[in-house]
Short mmCIF file of C-alpha atoms in Angstrom, two decimals:
data_model
loop_
_atom_site.label_atom_id
_atom_site.label_comp_id
_atom_site.label_asym_id
_atom_site.label_seq_id
_atom_site.Cartn_x
_atom_site.Cartn_y
_atom_site.Cartn_z
CA MET A 1 -0.27 -0.44 0.04
CA PRO A 2 1.56 3.32 -1.09
CA LEU A 3 2.07 5.31 1.84
CA GLU A 4 -0.31 8.17 0.71
CA GLU A 5 -3.33 5.82 0.57
CA PHE A 6 -2.11 5.25 4.17
CA ARG A 7 -1.91 8.65 5.48
CA SER A 8 -5.49 9.94 3.60
CA LYS A 9 -8.29 8.00 5.67
CA GLY A 10 -9.17 7.04 8.62
CA LEU A 11 -8.08 3.57 9.78
CA ARG A 12 -10.24 1.35 12.03
CA VAL A 13 -8.12 0.55 15.49
CA PRO A 14 -7.78 -3.28 16.13
CA SER A 15 -8.95 -3.34 19.58
CA GLY A 16 -9.21 -6.95 20.30
CA ARG A 17 -5.59 -8.80 21.85
CA LEU A 18 -6.73 -11.72 18.92
CA SER A 19 -6.34 -9.43 16.34
CA ARG A 20 -3.31 -7.25 17.44
CA ILE A 21 -1.13 -10.16 17.71
CA ALA A 22 -2.65 -11.25 14.27
CA ARG A 23 -1.31 -7.81 13.06
CA PHE A 24 2.31 -8.24 14.73
CA GLY A 25 2.29 -11.99 13.34
CA ASN A 26 1.49 -10.74 9.61
CA MET A 27 4.00 -7.85 9.89
CA ALA A 28 7.10 -10.49 11.71
CA THR A 29 5.99 -13.01 8.70
CA GLY A 30 6.34 -9.91 5.79
CA ILE A 31 9.43 -8.92 6.95
CA ALA A 32 10.89 -12.64 7.49
CA GLY A 33 10.03 -13.00 3.54
CA SER A 34 11.82 -10.01 3.03
CA MET A 35 14.98 -10.71 4.59
CA LEU A 36 15.20 -14.14 2.93
CA LEU A 37 14.92 -12.53 -0.20
CA ASP A 38 17.68 -9.96 0.25
CA GLY A 39 20.16 -12.23 2.30
CA ALA A 40 19.94 -14.52 -1.04
CA LYS A 41 20.36 -12.02 -3.18
CA GLN A 42 23.35 -10.37 -1.38
CA PHE A 43 24.77 -14.10 -1.04
CA ALA A 44 24.57 -14.49 -4.63
CA SER A 45 26.53 -11.44 -5.02
CA GLY A 46 29.34 -12.12 -2.59
CA ARG A 47 28.54 -10.42 0.07
CA ARG A 48 27.85 -11.50 3.58
CA PRO A 49 24.61 -9.33 5.53
CA THR A 50 24.43 -9.27 8.85
CA VAL A 51 20.67 -9.71 10.10
CA ALA A 52 20.54 -5.88 11.30
CA ASP A 53 21.86 -5.32 7.68
CA LEU A 54 18.41 -7.48 6.34
CA LEU A 55 15.98 -5.87 9.04
CA LEU A 56 16.82 -2.30 8.52
CA THR A 57 15.63 -1.72 5.20
CA PRO A 58 13.69 0.75 3.97
CA ALA A 59 11.52 -1.66 2.42
CA ASN A 60 11.08 -3.26 6.28
CA ALA A 61 10.89 -0.31 7.90
CA LEU A 62 8.11 0.92 5.67
CA LYS A 63 6.35 -2.51 6.49
CA VAL A 64 6.49 -1.73 10.57
CA THR A 65 5.79 2.45 10.29
CA LEU A 66 2.15 1.06 8.11
CA GLN A 67 1.57 -1.79 10.69
CA LEU A 68 2.24 0.42 13.70
CA GLY A 69 0.38 3.34 12.53
CA GLN A 70 -2.72 1.44 11.73
CA MET A 71 -2.22 -0.50 15.25
CA ARG A 72 -1.52 2.42 17.47
CA GLY A 73 -1.43 2.19 21.38
CA ALA A 74 1.87 1.25 22.73
CA ALA A 75 3.11 -0.37 19.89
CA MET A 76 3.55 2.59 18.05
CA LYS A 77 4.11 4.93 21.38
CA LEU A 78 7.29 2.79 21.25
CA GLY A 79 8.02 3.39 17.52
CA GLN A 80 7.66 7.20 18.05
CA LEU A 81 9.84 6.61 20.84
CA VAL A 82 12.48 5.27 18.98
CA SER A 83 12.36 7.87 16.26
CA MET A 84 13.07 10.73 18.54
CA ASP A 85 15.77 12.92 16.83
CA THR A 86 16.95 9.79 14.77
CA GLY A 87 17.77 12.04 11.95
CA ASP A 88 21.39 12.33 12.47
CA PHE A 89 21.57 8.58 13.08
CA LEU A 90 19.82 6.79 10.48
CA PRO A 91 19.96 6.71 6.75
CA PRO A 92 18.04 9.67 5.42
CA GLU A 93 15.35 6.59 3.98
CA LEU A 94 14.99 5.12 7.67
CA ALA A 95 14.87 8.81 8.91
CA ASP A 96 11.86 10.07 6.83
CA ILE A 97 9.87 6.97 7.28
CA PHE A 98 10.18 7.46 11.68
CA ALA A 99 9.89 10.83 11.03
CA ARG A 100 6.17 9.99 9.55
CA LEU A 101 5.02 7.69 11.85
CA ARG A 102 6.23 10.40 14.71
CA ALA A 103 3.63 12.50 12.54
CA ASP A 104 0.80 11.06 10.53
CA ALA A 105 -1.05 9.14 13.09
CA GLN A 106 -4.20 7.80 11.17
CA HIS A 107 -7.72 8.88 13.04
CA MET A 108 -10.72 6.84 13.53
CA PRO A 109 -13.40 6.55 10.69
CA PRO A 110 -16.83 8.02 11.73
CA ALA A 111 -18.35 4.60 12.62
CA GLN A 112 -15.72 3.48 15.26
CA LEU A 113 -15.60 6.84 16.73
CA ASN A 114 -19.12 7.13 17.38
CA ALA A 115 -18.93 3.82 18.94
CA VAL A 116 -16.68 5.41 21.35
CA LEU A 117 -18.43 8.25 22.35
CA ALA A 118 -21.39 6.73 22.53
CA GLY A 119 -19.87 4.34 24.85
CA HIS A 120 -19.17 7.31 27.33
CA TRP A 121 -21.99 9.82 27.34
CA GLY A 122 -24.63 7.74 25.45
CA ARG A 123 -26.17 6.97 22.43
CA ASN A 124 -27.28 10.78 22.24
CA TRP A 125 -23.92 12.43 22.85
CA ARG A 126 -23.87 15.11 20.06
CA GLU A 127 -27.17 16.95 22.33
CA GLN A 128 -24.48 18.14 24.66
CA PHE A 129 -22.78 19.88 21.88
CA ILE A 130 -23.85 23.41 19.62
CA ARG A 131 -20.74 21.78 17.38
CA PHE A 132 -18.50 18.71 17.32
CA ASP A 133 -15.89 18.23 14.44
CA ASP A 134 -16.40 14.88 13.42
CA ARG A 135 -12.47 15.37 11.44
CA PRO A 136 -9.94 15.85 14.60
CA ILE A 137 -7.40 18.60 14.78
CA ALA A 138 -4.78 15.81 15.81
CA ALA A 139 -4.22 12.18 16.13
CA ALA A 140 -1.41 10.61 18.17
CA SER A 141 -0.59 7.16 18.83
CA ILE A 142 -2.91 6.72 22.22
CA GLY A 143 -6.06 8.63 21.62
CA GLN A 144 -6.82 11.69 18.94
CA VAL A 145 -8.31 15.20 19.51
CA HIS A 146 -11.55 16.91 18.18
CA ARG A 147 -12.45 20.54 18.21
CA ALA A 148 -16.52 21.19 19.58
CA LEU A 149 -18.59 24.02 20.85
CA THR A 150 -20.36 23.56 24.82
CA LEU A 151 -24.20 24.17 25.23
CA ASP A 152 -22.54 26.92 27.27
CA ASN A 153 -20.82 28.22 24.04
CA GLU A 154 -17.30 27.20 25.06
CA ASP A 155 -14.82 26.61 22.65
CA VAL A 156 -13.28 22.75 23.53
CA VAL A 157 -10.99 20.17 22.57
CA ILE A 158 -11.76 16.52 23.46
CA LYS A 159 -8.90 14.11 23.24
CA ILE A 160 -10.53 10.73 22.86
CA GLN A 161 -8.79 6.95 23.40
CA TYR A 162 -8.62 4.55 21.08
CA PRO A 163 -10.87 1.49 21.72
CA GLY A 164 -8.39 -1.53 23.03
CA VAL A 165 -5.24 0.84 23.60
CA ARG A 166 -5.77 0.05 27.70
CA ARG A 167 -6.11 -3.66 27.57
CA SER A 168 -3.23 -4.26 24.48
CA ILE A 169 -0.41 -2.25 26.36
CA ASP A 170 1.57 -5.08 27.87
CA SER A 171 1.00 -7.64 25.28
CA ASP A 172 2.24 -4.97 22.80
CA VAL A 173 5.32 -4.27 24.75
CA ASP A 174 6.16 -8.19 24.99
CA ASN A 175 5.48 -8.35 21.10
CA VAL A 176 7.71 -5.22 20.21
CA ALA A 177 10.56 -6.66 22.97
CA THR A 178 10.21 -9.91 20.98
CA LEU A 179 10.60 -8.40 17.07
CA LEU A 180 13.76 -6.87 19.01
CA LYS A 181 15.23 -9.91 20.43
CA LEU A 182 14.69 -11.69 16.99
CA SER A 183 16.37 -9.06 15.04
CA HIS A 184 19.34 -9.53 17.51
CA LEU A 185 19.64 -5.52 17.55
CA LEU A 186 20.56 -5.81 21.07
CA PRO A 187 23.51 -7.88 22.71
CA GLY A 188 22.19 -10.67 25.20
CA THR A 189 23.91 -9.38 27.91
CA LEU A 190 21.44 -6.24 27.86
CA ASP A 191 18.65 -6.92 30.51
CA ILE A 192 15.71 -4.91 29.21
CA ALA A 193 13.18 -6.60 31.49
CA PRO A 194 13.06 -3.95 33.93
CA LEU A 195 12.68 -1.27 31.12
CA LEU A 196 10.30 -2.97 29.79
CA VAL A 197 8.13 -3.54 33.24
CA GLU A 198 8.71 0.94 33.37
CA ALA A 199 7.53 0.93 29.95
CA LYS A 200 4.11 -0.73 30.48
CA ARG A 201 3.82 1.20 33.89
CA GLN A 202 4.28 4.68 32.28
CA LEU A 203 1.98 3.57 28.84
CA HIS A 204 -0.71 2.52 31.46
CA GLU A 205 -0.27 5.83 33.27
CA GLU A 206 -0.98 8.10 30.01
CA ALA A 207 -3.67 5.97 29.02
CA ASP A 208 -5.68 6.88 32.11
CA TYR A 209 -7.11 10.04 31.26
CA ILE A 210 -8.50 10.71 34.78
CA ARG A 211 -5.30 10.40 36.20
CA GLU A 212 -4.20 13.09 33.45
CA GLY A 213 -7.08 15.27 34.27
CA GLU A 214 -5.28 15.76 37.57
CA TYR A 215 -1.97 16.44 36.53
CA LEU A 216 -3.59 19.14 34.01
CA ALA A 217 -5.19 20.57 37.02
CA GLN A 218 -1.71 20.65 39.32
CA PHE A 219 0.18 22.24 36.63
CA GLY A 220 -2.58 24.78 36.33
CA SER A 221 -2.13 25.96 39.87
CA LEU A 222 1.38 25.94 39.75
CA LEU A 223 1.60 28.29 36.87
CA ALA A 224 -1.53 30.15 37.39
CA ASP A 225 0.37 33.06 38.52
CA ASP A 226 2.98 33.29 35.73
CA ALA A 227 2.22 35.10 33.17
CA ALA A 228 4.36 33.53 30.49
CA TYR A 229 2.62 30.33 30.55
CA THR A 230 -0.71 28.92 30.12
CA VAL A 231 -2.41 25.60 30.39
CA PRO A 232 -5.55 24.95 29.55
CA THR A 233 -8.82 24.33 31.69
CA LEU A 234 -10.27 21.09 32.45
CA HIS A 235 -14.03 20.05 32.32
CA PRO A 236 -14.28 17.41 35.08
CA ALA A 237 -17.93 16.90 34.24
CA LEU A 238 -17.44 16.01 30.31
CA SER A 239 -13.97 14.12 31.03
CA GLY A 240 -13.46 10.09 32.08
CA ARG A 241 -10.95 7.27 32.09
CA ASN A 242 -11.32 7.30 28.20
CA VAL A 243 -12.36 10.76 27.26
CA LEU A 244 -10.67 14.28 28.38
CA VAL A 245 -12.37 17.48 27.87
CA MET A 246 -10.57 20.67 27.99
CA SER A 247 -10.80 24.44 26.81
CA TYR A 248 -9.61 24.86 23.29
CA MET A 249 -5.74 27.07 23.45
CA GLU A 250 -5.63 29.11 20.14
CA SER A 251 -1.84 28.72 19.40
CA VAL A 252 0.94 27.93 16.84
CA ALA A 253 3.54 24.97 16.57
CA ILE A 254 6.74 25.86 19.07
CA GLU A 255 8.98 24.93 15.86
CA SER A 256 7.12 27.73 13.95
CA THR A 257 9.28 30.18 15.60
CA VAL A 258 12.58 28.94 14.20
CA THR A 259 11.93 32.39 11.91
CA ALA A 260 10.84 34.63 14.88
CA PRO A 261 13.62 37.19 15.45
CA GLN A 262 16.20 36.16 17.99
CA GLU A 263 15.15 37.97 20.90
CA GLU A 264 12.34 36.26 20.88
CA ARG A 265 13.68 32.40 20.23
CA ASP A 266 15.84 33.10 22.96
CA ARG A 267 12.87 34.55 25.53
CA ILE A 268 10.74 31.31 24.32
CA MET A 269 13.58 29.01 25.15
CA THR A 270 14.31 30.73 28.12
CA LEU A 271 11.19 29.78 29.24
CA LEU A 272 10.85 26.43 28.85
CA ILE A 273 14.54 25.84 30.46
CA GLU A 274 13.60 27.69 33.12
CA LEU A 275 9.98 25.24 33.46
CA VAL A 276 12.44 22.25 33.75
CA LEU A 277 14.16 23.54 36.32
CA ARG A 278 11.20 24.55 38.33
CA GLU A 279 9.69 21.24 37.45
CA LEU A 280 12.78 19.40 39.00
CA PHE A 281 13.96 21.52 41.63
CA GLU A 282 10.88 23.76 42.83
CA PHE A 283 7.52 21.54 41.89
CA ASN A 284 9.34 18.08 42.12
CA VAL A 285 6.74 16.80 39.53
CA MET A 286 7.83 16.67 35.82
CA GLN A 287 5.86 16.23 32.29
CA THR A 288 8.39 14.01 30.71
CA ASP A 289 7.32 13.50 27.35
CA PRO A 290 9.69 15.95 25.20
CA ASN A 291 7.56 15.94 21.90
CA PHE A 292 7.65 19.28 20.55
CA ALA A 293 3.88 18.87 20.01
CA ASN A 294 3.34 19.76 23.70
CA TYR A 295 4.54 23.05 23.74
CA ARG A 296 2.71 25.51 21.85
CA TYR A 297 3.23 29.72 21.16
CA ASP A 298 0.24 31.81 21.37
CA PRO A 299 1.57 34.99 19.23
CA ALA A 300 -0.95 37.29 20.06
CA THR A 301 0.23 37.07 23.92
CA GLY A 302 3.77 35.58 23.57
CA LYS A 303 3.03 33.28 25.86
CA VAL A 304 4.11 29.55 26.06
CA VAL A 305 1.19 27.18 25.89
CA LEU A 306 1.52 23.64 27.56
CA LEU A 307 -0.17 20.55 26.47
CA ASP A 308 -0.34 16.96 27.28
CA PHE A 309 -0.22 15.54 30.57
CA GLY A 310 0.06 12.19 30.60
CA ALA A 311 3.12 11.37 30.97
CA SER A 312 3.37 13.85 34.47
CA ARG A 313 4.95 11.83 37.58
CA PRO A 314 6.71 12.96 40.80
CA LEU A 315 10.20 13.17 41.36
CA PRO A 316 11.61 11.14 44.14
CA LYS A 317 13.89 13.22 46.46
CA ALA A 318 17.02 11.06 46.39
CA VAL A 319 16.70 12.03 42.02
CA VAL A 320 16.18 15.74 42.88
CA ASP A 321 19.36 15.49 44.97
CA GLN A 322 21.50 13.63 42.88
CA TYR A 323 20.88 16.26 39.66
CA ARG A 324 21.52 18.96 41.97
CA HIS A 325 25.36 17.53 42.99
CA LEU A 326 25.80 16.93 39.68
CA LEU A 327 25.03 20.49 38.56
CA GLN A 328 27.28 21.60 41.67
CA MET A 329 30.11 19.46 40.42
CA GLY A 330 29.67 20.76 36.68
CA LEU A 331 29.46 24.47 37.60
CA ALA A 332 32.81 23.83 39.94
CA GLY A 333 34.29 22.62 36.92
CA ASP A 334 34.84 19.57 38.61
CA HIS A 335 35.50 16.75 36.01
CA ASP A 336 36.07 14.06 38.78
CA GLY A 337 33.24 14.69 40.56
CA VAL A 338 30.78 15.09 37.31
CA LEU A 339 31.96 11.58 35.90
CA ALA A 340 31.86 10.23 39.75
CA ALA A 341 28.03 11.63 39.71
CA VAL A 342 27.29 10.09 36.27
CA ILE A 343 28.41 6.84 37.62
CA ASP A 344 26.37 7.20 40.91
CA MET A 345 23.21 8.09 39.12
CA GLY A 346 23.55 5.13 36.52
CA PHE A 347 24.29 6.32 33.35
CA MET A 348 27.39 4.59 32.69
CA ASN A 349 29.21 1.88 34.95
CA ALA A 350 33.14 1.87 36.13
CA GLN A 351 33.97 -0.17 32.90
CA THR A 352 32.37 1.90 29.98
CA ALA A 353 33.74 4.82 31.78
CA LYS A 354 37.69 3.13 31.68
CA LEU A 355 36.80 1.60 28.09
CA ASN A 356 36.20 5.02 26.75
CA SER A 357 38.10 7.79 28.44
CA ARG A 358 38.36 9.82 25.80
CA GLU A 359 35.14 10.13 24.29
CA ILE A 360 33.66 10.45 28.23
CA THR A 361 36.35 13.31 28.83
CA ASN A 362 35.48 14.88 25.84
CA ILE A 363 31.67 15.36 26.27
CA VAL A 364 32.26 15.96 30.34
CA ALA A 365 34.32 18.84 29.30
CA THR A 366 31.91 20.23 26.30
CA ALA A 367 28.89 20.13 29.46
CA ILE A 368 31.12 21.38 31.87
CA ASN A 369 32.07 24.49 29.62
CA MET A 370 28.02 25.12 28.87
CA VAL A 371 26.96 25.14 32.40
CA GLN A 372 30.03 27.48 33.20
CA GLN A 373 29.59 30.14 30.67
CA GLN A 374 28.99 33.56 31.60
CA GLY A 375 26.07 35.23 29.28
CA PRO A 376 24.09 33.49 26.71
CA PHE A 377 25.16 30.14 25.57
CA ASP A 378 24.44 29.78 22.15
CA PHE A 379 22.64 26.35 21.20
CA GLY A 380 22.71 26.96 17.17
CA GLN A 381 26.48 25.83 17.46
CA THR A 382 26.69 23.47 15.04
CA GLY A 383 30.30 22.27 16.61
CA PHE A 384 28.66 21.69 19.75
CA VAL A 385 25.78 19.27 18.84
CA GLY A 386 27.94 17.68 16.60
CA ASP A 387 30.94 17.27 18.77
CA MET A 388 28.55 15.43 21.69
CA ARG A 389 26.39 13.42 18.74
CA ASP A 390 29.76 11.84 18.01
CA GLU A 391 31.25 11.22 20.86
CA GLY A 392 28.22 9.63 22.17
CA MET A 393 27.64 7.62 18.88
CA ASN A 394 31.48 6.28 19.76
CA ILE A 395 30.55 4.92 22.88
CA ALA A 396 27.31 3.32 21.32
CA ALA A 397 29.14 1.51 18.84
CA ASP A 398 30.36 -0.78 21.53
CA ARG A 399 27.73 -3.40 22.51
CA ARG A 400 29.88 -3.69 25.59
CA ASN A 401 28.95 -0.23 26.43
CA TRP A 402 25.32 -0.85 26.17
CA HIS A 403 23.25 -0.04 29.41
CA ILE A 404 20.19 0.67 30.64
CA PRO A 405 20.09 3.87 33.51
CA PRO A 406 17.26 3.35 36.23
CA SER A 407 13.98 4.49 35.02
CA GLU A 408 13.63 7.78 37.36
CA MET A 409 17.00 8.98 35.56
CA LEU A 410 15.81 7.99 32.01
CA PHE A 411 12.21 9.99 31.96
CA VAL A 412 14.27 12.83 33.61
CA GLN A 413 16.68 12.76 30.70
CA ARG A 414 13.86 12.17 28.16
CA LYS A 415 12.92 15.53 28.65
CA LEU A 416 16.02 17.43 29.31
CA GLY A 417 17.22 16.14 25.82
CA GLY A 418 14.28 16.97 24.39
CA VAL A 419 14.08 20.96 25.76
CA PHE A 420 18.02 20.70 24.22
CA LEU A 421 17.02 19.18 20.76
CA LEU A 422 14.12 22.12 20.46
CA ALA A 423 16.99 24.84 21.68
CA SER A 424 18.96 23.80 19.36
CA ARG A 425 16.46 23.60 16.88
CA LEU A 426 15.62 27.18 17.53
CA LYS A 427 19.24 28.19 17.71
CA ALA A 428 18.40 29.88 20.71
CA ARG A 429 21.04 31.80 22.93
CA VAL A 430 20.32 31.04 26.63
CA ASP A 431 21.94 32.37 29.81
CA VAL A 432 22.00 28.67 31.71
CA ARG A 433 24.59 30.04 34.14
CA SER A 434 22.01 32.35 35.87
CA MET A 435 19.55 29.74 35.65
CA LEU A 436 21.52 27.12 36.98
CA ASP A 437 22.77 29.29 39.78
CA LYS A 438 19.07 30.00 41.02
CA TYR A 439 18.11 26.54 41.66
CA VAL A 440 22.04 25.02 42.38
#
């Protein structure tokens, strides 16, 4: 099926456990067939391809993209997580396919949408609205978003969860893990079991819209006195575990500010970095999903609009203290102290530090330079981003270094990495040092 056809219409979400397992089976069978054919061709031409070489072809990636895109739920969510900022690391064909998976989730067809909402509000659910837009304004891995006008004449957005998503989380994660193991892309010594447990836990949390509504209200309260940010207002009477209703916020994509004047880009990223520091050191609760779609910008007011709090989580005091200590070592220019803190936090072990002393020395030195620099730090420096990426890739190339940090650290790092990526994308200049001095 051409990708254009896949993107052109709503696709029914397979909600039954057996139908989802069948999807994985069909996907695996199709990929296996492609691998056998490609392998035979390469052997005939005198080459000896690896399993990874045969698996990571554009054709096979397209098969995975199409199937995960139709399944949605945990399967697609994991694919989106893998695709975050892979453009510098993957062949262009794969980077493009993963980007489409991240950006072009499919929506439910009208009949399935009506069945979901009738189950939540009753058969005559449309009577609760003056207007309900059947075409969604956004579609993601777990749900899709519609705009509507309530009987009170209030403009709202309605986040609707795909049917079967919650009950398929565990099996979807297990099936994706099985595909990873069969591909031999992961070293046999790497224990991903704890990560899979944590992935299931977070996905179950993200699929609970009552929980998300509580965090939406909490962040609205925490930021109520700060005019720089705006958070939608929750409508609890209309909301439930599968449907979340909130006020509509006029805004544009945060990435669109890349064409804004330098001064405005600097201000926006200063606000976002300041928010991360407040989440970590002041609120002790963080929205850990760095997807750019969670941040919007209101050109009329200059406010940063914050959306989607499904991945919010409290931060244990021990984690907060470890990050504070790490930054203290960095601000002091203590290379050995930074390295010891990184090992203590579980980001790497002593063996990795010993095997890759040159690369790690360079990474630590670059990070210390950023936090110590007086005045604005230029995130648009291509050399800075490239150097950090190249050293990290050198370390990751050795499978002996593959290591899964504690889950609490992973989620914080995921958020920090996403904000750093956005700052680089906007080529912002931010006085990081003065902000760190305030909190550390």
